[in-house]
Coordinates of C-alpha atoms in Angstrom, one line a residue:
Chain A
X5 CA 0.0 0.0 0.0
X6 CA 1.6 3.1 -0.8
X7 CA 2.2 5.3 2.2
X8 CA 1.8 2.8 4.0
X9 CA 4.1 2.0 7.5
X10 CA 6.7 -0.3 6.8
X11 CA 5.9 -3.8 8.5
X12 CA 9.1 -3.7 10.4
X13 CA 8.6 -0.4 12.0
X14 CA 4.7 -1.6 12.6
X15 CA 6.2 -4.7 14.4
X16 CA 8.6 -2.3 16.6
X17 CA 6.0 -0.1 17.5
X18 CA 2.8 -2.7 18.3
X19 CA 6.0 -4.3 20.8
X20 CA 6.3 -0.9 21.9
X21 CA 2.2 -1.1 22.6
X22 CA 2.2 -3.7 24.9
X23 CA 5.5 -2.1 27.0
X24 CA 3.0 1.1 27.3
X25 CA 0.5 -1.3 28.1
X26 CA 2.4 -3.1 30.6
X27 CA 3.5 0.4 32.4
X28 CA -0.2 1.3 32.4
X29 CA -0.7 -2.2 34.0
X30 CA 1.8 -1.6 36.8
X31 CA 0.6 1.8 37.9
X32 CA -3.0 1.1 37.6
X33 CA -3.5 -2.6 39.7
X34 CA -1.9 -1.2 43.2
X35 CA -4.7 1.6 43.2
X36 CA -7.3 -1.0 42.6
X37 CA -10.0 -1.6 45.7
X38 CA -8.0 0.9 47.3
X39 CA -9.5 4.2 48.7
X40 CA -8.9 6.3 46.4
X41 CA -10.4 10.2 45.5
X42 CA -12.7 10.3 42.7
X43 CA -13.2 13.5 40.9
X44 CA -16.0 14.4 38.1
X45 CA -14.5 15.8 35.1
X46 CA -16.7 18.4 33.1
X47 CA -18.0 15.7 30.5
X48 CA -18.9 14.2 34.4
X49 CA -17.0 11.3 34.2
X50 CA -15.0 10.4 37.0
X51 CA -11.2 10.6 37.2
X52 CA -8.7 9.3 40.2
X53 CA -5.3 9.6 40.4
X54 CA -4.7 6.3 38.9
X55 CA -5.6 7.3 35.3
X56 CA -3.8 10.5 35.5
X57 CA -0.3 9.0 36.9
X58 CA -1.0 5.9 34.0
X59 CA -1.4 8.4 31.4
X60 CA 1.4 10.6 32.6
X61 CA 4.1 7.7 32.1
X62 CA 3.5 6.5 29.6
X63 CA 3.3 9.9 27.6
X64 CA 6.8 10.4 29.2
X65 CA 8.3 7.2 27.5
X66 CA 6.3 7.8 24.2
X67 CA 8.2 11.6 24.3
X68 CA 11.2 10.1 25.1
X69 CA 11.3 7.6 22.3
X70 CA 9.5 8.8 19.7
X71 CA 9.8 12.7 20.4
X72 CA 7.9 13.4 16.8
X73 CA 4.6 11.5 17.2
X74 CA 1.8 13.2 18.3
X75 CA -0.1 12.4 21.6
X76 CA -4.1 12.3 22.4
X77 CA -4.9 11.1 25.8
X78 CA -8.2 11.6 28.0
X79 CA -6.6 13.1 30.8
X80 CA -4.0 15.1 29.3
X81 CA -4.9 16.8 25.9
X82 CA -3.6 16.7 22.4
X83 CA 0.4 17.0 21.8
X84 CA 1.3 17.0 18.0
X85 CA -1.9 15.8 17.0
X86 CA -1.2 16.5 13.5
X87 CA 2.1 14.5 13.4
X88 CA 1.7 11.7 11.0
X89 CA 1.7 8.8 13.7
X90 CA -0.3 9.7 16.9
X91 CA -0.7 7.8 20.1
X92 CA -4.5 7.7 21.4
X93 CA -4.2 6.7 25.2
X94 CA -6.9 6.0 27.4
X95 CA -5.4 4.8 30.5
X96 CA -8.6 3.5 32.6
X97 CA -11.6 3.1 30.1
X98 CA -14.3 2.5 32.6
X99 CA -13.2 4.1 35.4
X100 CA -16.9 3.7 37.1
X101 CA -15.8 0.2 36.8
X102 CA -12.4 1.0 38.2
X103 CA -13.6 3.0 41.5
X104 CA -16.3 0.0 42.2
X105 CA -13.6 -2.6 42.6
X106 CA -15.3 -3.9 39.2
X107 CA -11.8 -5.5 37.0
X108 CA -13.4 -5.4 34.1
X109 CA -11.9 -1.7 33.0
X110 CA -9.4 -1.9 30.8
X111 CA -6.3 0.4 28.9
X112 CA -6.6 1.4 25.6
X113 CA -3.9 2.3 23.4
X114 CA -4.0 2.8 19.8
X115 CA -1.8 3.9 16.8
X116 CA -2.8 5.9 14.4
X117 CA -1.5 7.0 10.9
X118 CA -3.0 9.5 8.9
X119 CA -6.2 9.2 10.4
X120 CA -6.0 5.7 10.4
X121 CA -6.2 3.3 13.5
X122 CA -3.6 1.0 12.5
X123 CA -2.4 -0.6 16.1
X124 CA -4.8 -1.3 19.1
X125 CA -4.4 -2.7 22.7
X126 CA -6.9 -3.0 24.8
X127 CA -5.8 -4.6 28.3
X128 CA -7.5 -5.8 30.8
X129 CA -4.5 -6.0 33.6
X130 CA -6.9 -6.9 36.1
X131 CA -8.2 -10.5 34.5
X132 CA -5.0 -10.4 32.6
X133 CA -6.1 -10.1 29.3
X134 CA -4.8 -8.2 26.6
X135 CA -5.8 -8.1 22.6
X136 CA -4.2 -6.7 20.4
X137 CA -5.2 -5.8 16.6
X138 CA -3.0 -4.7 13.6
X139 CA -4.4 -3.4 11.0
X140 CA -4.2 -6.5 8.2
X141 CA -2.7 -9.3 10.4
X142 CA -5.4 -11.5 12.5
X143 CA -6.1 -10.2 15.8
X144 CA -4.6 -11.6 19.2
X145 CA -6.0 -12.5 22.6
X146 CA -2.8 -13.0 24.9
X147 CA -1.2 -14.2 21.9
X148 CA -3.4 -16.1 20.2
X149 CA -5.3 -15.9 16.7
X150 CA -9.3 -14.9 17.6
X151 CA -12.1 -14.7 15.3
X152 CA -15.5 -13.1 15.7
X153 CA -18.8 -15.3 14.9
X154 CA -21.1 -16.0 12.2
X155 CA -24.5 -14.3 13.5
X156 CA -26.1 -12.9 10.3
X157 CA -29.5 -11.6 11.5
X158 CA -30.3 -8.7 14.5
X159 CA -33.2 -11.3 16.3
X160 CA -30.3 -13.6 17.0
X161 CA -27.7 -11.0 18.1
X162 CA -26.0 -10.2 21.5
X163 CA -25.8 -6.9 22.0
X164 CA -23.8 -5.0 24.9
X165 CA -23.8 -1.2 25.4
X166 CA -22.3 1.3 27.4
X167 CA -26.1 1.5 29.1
X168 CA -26.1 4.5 31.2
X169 CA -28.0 5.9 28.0
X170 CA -30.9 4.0 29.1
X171 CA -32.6 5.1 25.6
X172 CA -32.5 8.8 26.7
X173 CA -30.7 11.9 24.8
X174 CA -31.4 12.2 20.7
X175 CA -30.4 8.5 19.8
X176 CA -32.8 6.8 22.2
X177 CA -34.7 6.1 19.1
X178 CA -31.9 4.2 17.6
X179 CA -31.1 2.3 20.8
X180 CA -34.5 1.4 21.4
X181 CA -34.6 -0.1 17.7
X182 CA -32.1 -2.2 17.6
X183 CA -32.4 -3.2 21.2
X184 CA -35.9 -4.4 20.8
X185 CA -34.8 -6.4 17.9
X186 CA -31.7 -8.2 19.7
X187 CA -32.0 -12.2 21.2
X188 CA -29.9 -10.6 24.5
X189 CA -28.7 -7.1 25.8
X190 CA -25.9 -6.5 28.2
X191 CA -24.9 -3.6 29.6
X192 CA -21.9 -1.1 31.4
X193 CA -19.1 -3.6 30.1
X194 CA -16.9 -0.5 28.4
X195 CA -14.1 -1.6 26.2
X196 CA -14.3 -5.2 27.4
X197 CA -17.3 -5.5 25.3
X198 CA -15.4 -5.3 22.2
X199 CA -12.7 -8.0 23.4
X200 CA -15.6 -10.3 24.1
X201 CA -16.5 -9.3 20.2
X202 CA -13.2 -9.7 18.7
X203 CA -13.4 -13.4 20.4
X204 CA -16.4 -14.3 19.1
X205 CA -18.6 -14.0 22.2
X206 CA -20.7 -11.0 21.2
X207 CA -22.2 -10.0 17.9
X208 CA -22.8 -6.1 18.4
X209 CA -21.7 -3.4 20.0
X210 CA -23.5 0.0 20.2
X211 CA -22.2 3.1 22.1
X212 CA -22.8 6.9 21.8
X213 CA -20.7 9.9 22.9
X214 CA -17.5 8.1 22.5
X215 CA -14.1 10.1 22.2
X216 CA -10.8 9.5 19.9
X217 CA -9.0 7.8 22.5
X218 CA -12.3 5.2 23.6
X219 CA -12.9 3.7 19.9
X220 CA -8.9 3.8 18.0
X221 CA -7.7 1.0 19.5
X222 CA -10.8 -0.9 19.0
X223 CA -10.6 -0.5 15.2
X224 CA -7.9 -3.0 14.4
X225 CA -8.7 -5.5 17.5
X226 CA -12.4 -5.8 15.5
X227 CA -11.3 -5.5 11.6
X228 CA -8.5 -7.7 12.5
X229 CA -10.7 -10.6 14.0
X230 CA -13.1 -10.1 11.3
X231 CA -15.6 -7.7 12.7
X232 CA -16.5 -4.4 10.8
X233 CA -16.9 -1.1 13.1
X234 CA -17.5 2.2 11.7
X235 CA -19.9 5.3 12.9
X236 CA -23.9 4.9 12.8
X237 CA -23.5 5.8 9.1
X238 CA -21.2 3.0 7.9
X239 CA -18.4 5.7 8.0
X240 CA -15.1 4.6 9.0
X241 CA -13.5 5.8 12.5
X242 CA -11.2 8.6 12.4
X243 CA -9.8 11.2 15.1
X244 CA -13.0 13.7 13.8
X245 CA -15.7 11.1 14.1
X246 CA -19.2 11.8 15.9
X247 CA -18.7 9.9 18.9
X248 CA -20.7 7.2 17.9
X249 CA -19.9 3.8 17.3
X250 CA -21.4 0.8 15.4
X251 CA -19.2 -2.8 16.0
X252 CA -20.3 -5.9 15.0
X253 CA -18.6 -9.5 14.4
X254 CA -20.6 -10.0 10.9
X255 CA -20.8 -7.8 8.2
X256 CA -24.2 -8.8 7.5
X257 CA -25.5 -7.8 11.3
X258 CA -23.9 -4.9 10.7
X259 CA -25.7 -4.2 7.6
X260 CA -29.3 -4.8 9.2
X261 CA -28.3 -2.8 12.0
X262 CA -27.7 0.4 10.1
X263 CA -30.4 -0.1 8.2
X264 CA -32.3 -0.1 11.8
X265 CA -30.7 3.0 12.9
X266 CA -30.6 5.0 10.3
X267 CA -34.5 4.1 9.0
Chain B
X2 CA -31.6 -17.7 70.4
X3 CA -34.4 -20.2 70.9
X4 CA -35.0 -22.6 68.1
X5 CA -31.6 -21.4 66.3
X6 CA -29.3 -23.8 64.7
X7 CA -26.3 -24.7 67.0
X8 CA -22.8 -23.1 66.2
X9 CA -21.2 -26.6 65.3
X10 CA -23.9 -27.1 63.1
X11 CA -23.7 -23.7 61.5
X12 CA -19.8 -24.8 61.4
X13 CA -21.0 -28.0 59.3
X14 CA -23.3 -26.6 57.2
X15 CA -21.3 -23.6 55.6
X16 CA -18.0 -25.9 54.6
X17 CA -20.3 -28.1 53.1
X18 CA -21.8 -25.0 51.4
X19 CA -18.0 -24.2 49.9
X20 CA -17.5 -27.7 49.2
X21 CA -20.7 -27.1 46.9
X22 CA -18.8 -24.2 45.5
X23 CA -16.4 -25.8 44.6
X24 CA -18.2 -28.7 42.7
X25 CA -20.1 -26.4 40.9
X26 CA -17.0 -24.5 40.0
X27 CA -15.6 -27.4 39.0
X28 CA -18.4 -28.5 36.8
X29 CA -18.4 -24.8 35.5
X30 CA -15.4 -23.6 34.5
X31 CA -14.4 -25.9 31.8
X32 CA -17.9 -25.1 30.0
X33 CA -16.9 -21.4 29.8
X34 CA -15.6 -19.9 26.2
X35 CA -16.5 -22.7 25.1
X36 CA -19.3 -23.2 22.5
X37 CA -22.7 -24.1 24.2
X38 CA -25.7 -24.8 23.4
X39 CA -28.3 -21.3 25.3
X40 CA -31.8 -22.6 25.4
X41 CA -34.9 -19.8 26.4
X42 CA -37.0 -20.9 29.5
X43 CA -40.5 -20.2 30.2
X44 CA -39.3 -16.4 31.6
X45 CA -37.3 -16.0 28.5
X46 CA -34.0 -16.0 30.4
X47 CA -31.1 -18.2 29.0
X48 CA -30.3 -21.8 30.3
X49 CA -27.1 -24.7 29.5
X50 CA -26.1 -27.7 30.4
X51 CA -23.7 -25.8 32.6
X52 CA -26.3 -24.8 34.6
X53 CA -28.2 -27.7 34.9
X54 CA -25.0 -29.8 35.9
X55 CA -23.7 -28.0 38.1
X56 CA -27.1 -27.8 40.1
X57 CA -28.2 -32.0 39.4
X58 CA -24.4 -32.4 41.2
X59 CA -24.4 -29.9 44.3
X60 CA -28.6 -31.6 44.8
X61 CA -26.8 -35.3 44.6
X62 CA -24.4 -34.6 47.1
X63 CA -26.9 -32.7 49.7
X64 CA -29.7 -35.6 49.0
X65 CA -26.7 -37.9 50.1
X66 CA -25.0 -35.9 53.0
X67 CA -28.3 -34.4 54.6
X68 CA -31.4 -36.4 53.6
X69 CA -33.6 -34.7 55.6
X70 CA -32.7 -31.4 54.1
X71 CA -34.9 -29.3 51.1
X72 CA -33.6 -28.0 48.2
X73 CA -35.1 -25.6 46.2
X74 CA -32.9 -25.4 43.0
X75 CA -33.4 -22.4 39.7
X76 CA -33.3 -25.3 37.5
X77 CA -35.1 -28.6 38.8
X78 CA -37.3 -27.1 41.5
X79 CA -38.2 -28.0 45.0
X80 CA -37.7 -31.2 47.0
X81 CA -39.0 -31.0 50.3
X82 CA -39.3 -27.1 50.3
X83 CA -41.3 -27.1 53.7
X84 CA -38.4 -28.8 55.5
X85 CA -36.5 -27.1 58.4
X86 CA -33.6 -26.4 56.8
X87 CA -33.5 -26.0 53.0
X88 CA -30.8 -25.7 50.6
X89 CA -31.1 -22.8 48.1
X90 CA -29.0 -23.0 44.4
X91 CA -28.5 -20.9 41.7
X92 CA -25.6 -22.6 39.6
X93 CA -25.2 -19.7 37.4
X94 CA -26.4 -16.4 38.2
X95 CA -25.6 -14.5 35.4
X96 CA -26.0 -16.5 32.5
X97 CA -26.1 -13.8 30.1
X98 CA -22.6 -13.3 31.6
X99 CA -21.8 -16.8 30.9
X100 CA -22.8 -17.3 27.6
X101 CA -21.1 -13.9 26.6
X102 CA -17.7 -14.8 27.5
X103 CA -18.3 -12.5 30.7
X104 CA -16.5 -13.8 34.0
X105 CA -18.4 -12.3 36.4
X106 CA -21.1 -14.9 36.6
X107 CA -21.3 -16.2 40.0
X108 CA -22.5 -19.4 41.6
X109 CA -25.2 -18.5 45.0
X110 CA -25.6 -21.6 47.7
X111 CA -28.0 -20.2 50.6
X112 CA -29.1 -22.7 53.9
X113 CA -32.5 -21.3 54.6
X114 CA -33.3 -22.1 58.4
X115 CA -37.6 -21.8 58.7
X116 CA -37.7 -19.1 56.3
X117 CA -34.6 -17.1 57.5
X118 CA -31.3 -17.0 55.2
X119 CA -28.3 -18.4 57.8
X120 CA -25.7 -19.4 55.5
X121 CA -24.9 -17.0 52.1
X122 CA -22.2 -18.6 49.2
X123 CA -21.5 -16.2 46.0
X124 CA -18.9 -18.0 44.3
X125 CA -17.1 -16.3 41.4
X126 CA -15.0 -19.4 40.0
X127 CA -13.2 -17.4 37.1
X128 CA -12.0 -14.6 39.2
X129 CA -11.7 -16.7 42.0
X130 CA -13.7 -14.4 44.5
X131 CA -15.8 -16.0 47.6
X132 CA -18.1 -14.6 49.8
X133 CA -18.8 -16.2 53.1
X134 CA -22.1 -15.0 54.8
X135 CA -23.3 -16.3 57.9
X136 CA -25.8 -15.1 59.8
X137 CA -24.1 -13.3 63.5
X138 CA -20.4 -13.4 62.3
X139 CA -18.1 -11.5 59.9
X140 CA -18.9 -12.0 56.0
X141 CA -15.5 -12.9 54.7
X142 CA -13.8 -12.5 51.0
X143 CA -11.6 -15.4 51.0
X144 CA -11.2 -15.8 54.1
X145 CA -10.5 -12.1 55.0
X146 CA -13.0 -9.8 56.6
X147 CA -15.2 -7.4 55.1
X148 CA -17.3 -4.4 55.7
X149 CA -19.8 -2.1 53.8
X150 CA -18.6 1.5 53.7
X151 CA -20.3 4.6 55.2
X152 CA -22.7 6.4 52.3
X153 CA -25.5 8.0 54.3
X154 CA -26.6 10.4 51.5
X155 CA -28.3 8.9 47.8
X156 CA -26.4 11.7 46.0
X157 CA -22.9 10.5 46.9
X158 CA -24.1 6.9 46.3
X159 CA -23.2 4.6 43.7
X160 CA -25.6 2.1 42.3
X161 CA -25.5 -1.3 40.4
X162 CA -28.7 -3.0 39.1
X163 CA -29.5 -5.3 36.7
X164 CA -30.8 -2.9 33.7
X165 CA -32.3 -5.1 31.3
X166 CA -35.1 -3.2 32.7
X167 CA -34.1 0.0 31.7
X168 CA -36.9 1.1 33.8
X169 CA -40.0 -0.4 31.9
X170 CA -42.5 -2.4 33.8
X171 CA -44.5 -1.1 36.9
X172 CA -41.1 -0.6 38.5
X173 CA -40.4 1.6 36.1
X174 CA -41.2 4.9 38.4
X175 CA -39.1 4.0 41.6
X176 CA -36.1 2.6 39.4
X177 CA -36.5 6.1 38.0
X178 CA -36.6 8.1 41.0
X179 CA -33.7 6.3 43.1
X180 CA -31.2 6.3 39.2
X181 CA -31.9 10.0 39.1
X182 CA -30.6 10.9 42.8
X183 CA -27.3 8.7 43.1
X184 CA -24.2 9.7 41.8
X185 CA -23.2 6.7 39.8
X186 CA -24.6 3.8 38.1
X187 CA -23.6 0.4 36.7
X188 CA -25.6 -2.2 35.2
X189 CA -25.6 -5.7 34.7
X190 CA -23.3 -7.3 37.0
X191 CA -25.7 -10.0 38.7
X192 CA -25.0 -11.1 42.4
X193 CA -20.8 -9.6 41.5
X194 CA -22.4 -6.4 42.5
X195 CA -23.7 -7.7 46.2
X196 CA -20.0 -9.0 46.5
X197 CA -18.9 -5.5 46.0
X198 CA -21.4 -3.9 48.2
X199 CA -20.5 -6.2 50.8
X200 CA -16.7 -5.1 50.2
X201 CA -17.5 -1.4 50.7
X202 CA -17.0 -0.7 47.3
X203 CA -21.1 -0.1 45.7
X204 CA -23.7 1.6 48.2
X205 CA -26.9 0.1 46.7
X206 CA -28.5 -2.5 44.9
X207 CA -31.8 -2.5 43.5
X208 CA -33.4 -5.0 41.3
X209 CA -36.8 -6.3 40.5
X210 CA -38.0 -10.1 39.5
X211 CA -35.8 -11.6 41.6
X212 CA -36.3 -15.8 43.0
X213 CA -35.5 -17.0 46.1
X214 CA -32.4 -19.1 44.7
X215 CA -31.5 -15.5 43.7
X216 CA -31.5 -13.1 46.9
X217 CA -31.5 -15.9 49.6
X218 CA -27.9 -16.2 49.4
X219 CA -27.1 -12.3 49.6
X220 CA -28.8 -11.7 53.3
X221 CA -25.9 -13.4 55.4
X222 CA -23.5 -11.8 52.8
X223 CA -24.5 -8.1 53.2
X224 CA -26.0 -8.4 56.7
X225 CA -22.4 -9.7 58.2
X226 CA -20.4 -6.9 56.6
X227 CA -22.6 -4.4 58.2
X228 CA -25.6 -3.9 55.3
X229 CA -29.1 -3.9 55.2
X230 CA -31.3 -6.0 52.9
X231 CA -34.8 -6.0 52.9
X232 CA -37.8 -6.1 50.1
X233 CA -38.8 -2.8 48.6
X234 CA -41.2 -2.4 51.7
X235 CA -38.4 -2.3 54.1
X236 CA -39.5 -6.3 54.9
X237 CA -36.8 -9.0 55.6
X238 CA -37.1 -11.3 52.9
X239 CA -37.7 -15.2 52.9
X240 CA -38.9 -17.5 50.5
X241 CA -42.6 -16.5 49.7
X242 CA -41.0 -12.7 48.9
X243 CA -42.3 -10.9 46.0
X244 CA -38.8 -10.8 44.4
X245 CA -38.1 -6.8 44.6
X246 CA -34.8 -6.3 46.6
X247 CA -33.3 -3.5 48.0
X248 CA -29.3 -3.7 49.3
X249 CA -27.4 -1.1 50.6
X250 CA -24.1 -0.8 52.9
X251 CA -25.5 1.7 55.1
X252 CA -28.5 1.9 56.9
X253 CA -29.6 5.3 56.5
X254 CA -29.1 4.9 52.8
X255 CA -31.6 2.4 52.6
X256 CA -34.2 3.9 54.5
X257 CA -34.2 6.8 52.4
X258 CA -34.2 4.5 49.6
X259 CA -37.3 3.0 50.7
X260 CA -38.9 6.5 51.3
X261 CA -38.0 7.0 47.9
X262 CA -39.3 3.9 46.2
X263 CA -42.9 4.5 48.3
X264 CA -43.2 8.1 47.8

């Protein structure tokens, strides 16, 4: 592909990933089911001094090694962004999750070049998980190859969401839609949601008012096991989407389920 | 107390309650991730041959080791429900969990003593999480002591439910009322979330449609770390209850609950 990264320098940074993913790992898992202050952040999600000090090291070793990428994080702002590689860090997505002495938050960190997601982490340090997605090469749970299912039709679908939604706010049509049409709805599961996907354990993921630094990394973890995930309008994910977010194992699923949104 | 069980007995009965959990885990734990046959019961939730294994085991060894005893099981019913003591299982609570891959299913083993919950089990076999209720002593996480946490105030509360309600039904007005005065919720997370509660890490619990096999098992559990749970009237519950729980860690928080929910 022309202008594409070169595969050696995309294996050097996707190891680089999981070392960031591994610091993020080490700060995070000492503060958890500890007491611990919780803040509320102007978008009123909560922050703790966890996701701060995760994201603040490993933005130091990403400066320190790569001084001329650009960094996005959710604590700490945009850095570069308009370098041609930029890191998207999310150090605790599902910090509710976090602050309840609930493991299933997770650390997302993603690649992306050119607008492109082409590297994605998401760990789980707590249940000691970790996928990770490069764009063209098959998707990896600790390792190994993963696939998501065959599940062609919406009435036969799991579906997990974010949830707090509850079908309010402008897209409560849409959620309401699809979730009426679903065999089974889980909710509050945050980026773990779209592991479970990737291993062929969920069919469809649905979220809303998600940022750069929640849905990068889970571009390549889902393309890469065979999933498709784009916006509500089929459009691919970039750093200017809308926030919301349309994954889904089968292509055909994901089909239907636009249709369903966007009727 | 007159007509209580003896304290060796009470000894007895609860490691015979975590040898149970330990069969069941067992049985469990190879079935998960794995592909599995989810058939729909009568109340539409999802059932496998997880579930009914696990619970045909634990009801073979209790028939053998306390003959006299009753067992009133999610998945094969009641055996001589009107004895003294009766044996309550849930094999899987959290299916949906289950069959998605999630690992915060949990496995609830109550000893009901003439209507009163004395001995509480919620087993988490992949995260490897026990919670040890019984009635008059200490609930213990593994073997170490826990406690609820101080929250006297439903707008510094945080609250899990199950949410597939999503507050439809005729509980749809005090699910409501109580969501729109804490200051955080989280959905979907089965009996996990009493666990927490009784850990001092969630304040409140509230949930609807709920069977004995289901709440039985969470009184010792959140009564011995300091919590109160009751029905939505602020009665203790037993086995002819009309399934509407309400959990919290601290006992003015659930009293203003209730004065919410009957408002």
């Amino acid at each position: 592909v022309p202008g594409a990264l070169p595969e050696p320098l995309i294996d050097e940074l996707s190891r680089f990933a999981g070392q960031l993913a591994d610091l993020a790992g080490q700060v995070i898992k000492p503060y958890f089911r500890k007491p611990i202050a919780v803040e509320t952040k102007a978008d009123r999600s909560p922050v703790t001094e966890a996701d701060r000090e995760a994201e603040r090291r490993m933005r130091a070793v990403i400066a320190d090694t790569y001084p001329e990428h650009g960094i996005i994080g959710e604590e700490f702002g945009r850095t570069a962004a308009d370098a041609d590689i930029v890191w998207l860090l999310d150090p605790i997505d599902g910090t509710k999750s976090f602050v309840t002495g609930n493991p299933l938050f997770g650390t997302l960190i993603a690649v992306v070049h050119r607008d492109r997601p082409v590297i994605g982490v998401i760990d789980h340090v707590m249940t000691g998980e970790r996928w990770l997605g490069i764009q063209g090469r098959k998707t990896r749970l600790n390792g190994e190859p993963v696939a998501t299912r065959a599940c062609p039709r919406l009435a036969q679908a799991v579906k997990y969401a974010y949830g707090v939604e509850c079908y309010q706010g402008a897209e409560a049509a849409a959620f309401t839609a699809v979730g009426e049409r679903v065999a089974m709805r889980r909710f509050s599961a945050d980026c773990y949601a779209y592991g479970l996907l990737a291993s062929g354990f969920v069919d469809l993921v649905m979220e809303d008012t998600m940022n750069p630094w929640d849905y990068s990394a889970l571009v390549p973890v889902v393309e890469g096991a065979g999933g498709v995930i784009t916006d509500w309008r089929g459009e691919p994910l970039g750093l200017a989407s809308d926030g919301r977010v349309l994954a889904s194992g089968d292509a055909t699923l994901h089909a239907e389920t636009l249709g369903v949104i966007n009727a």
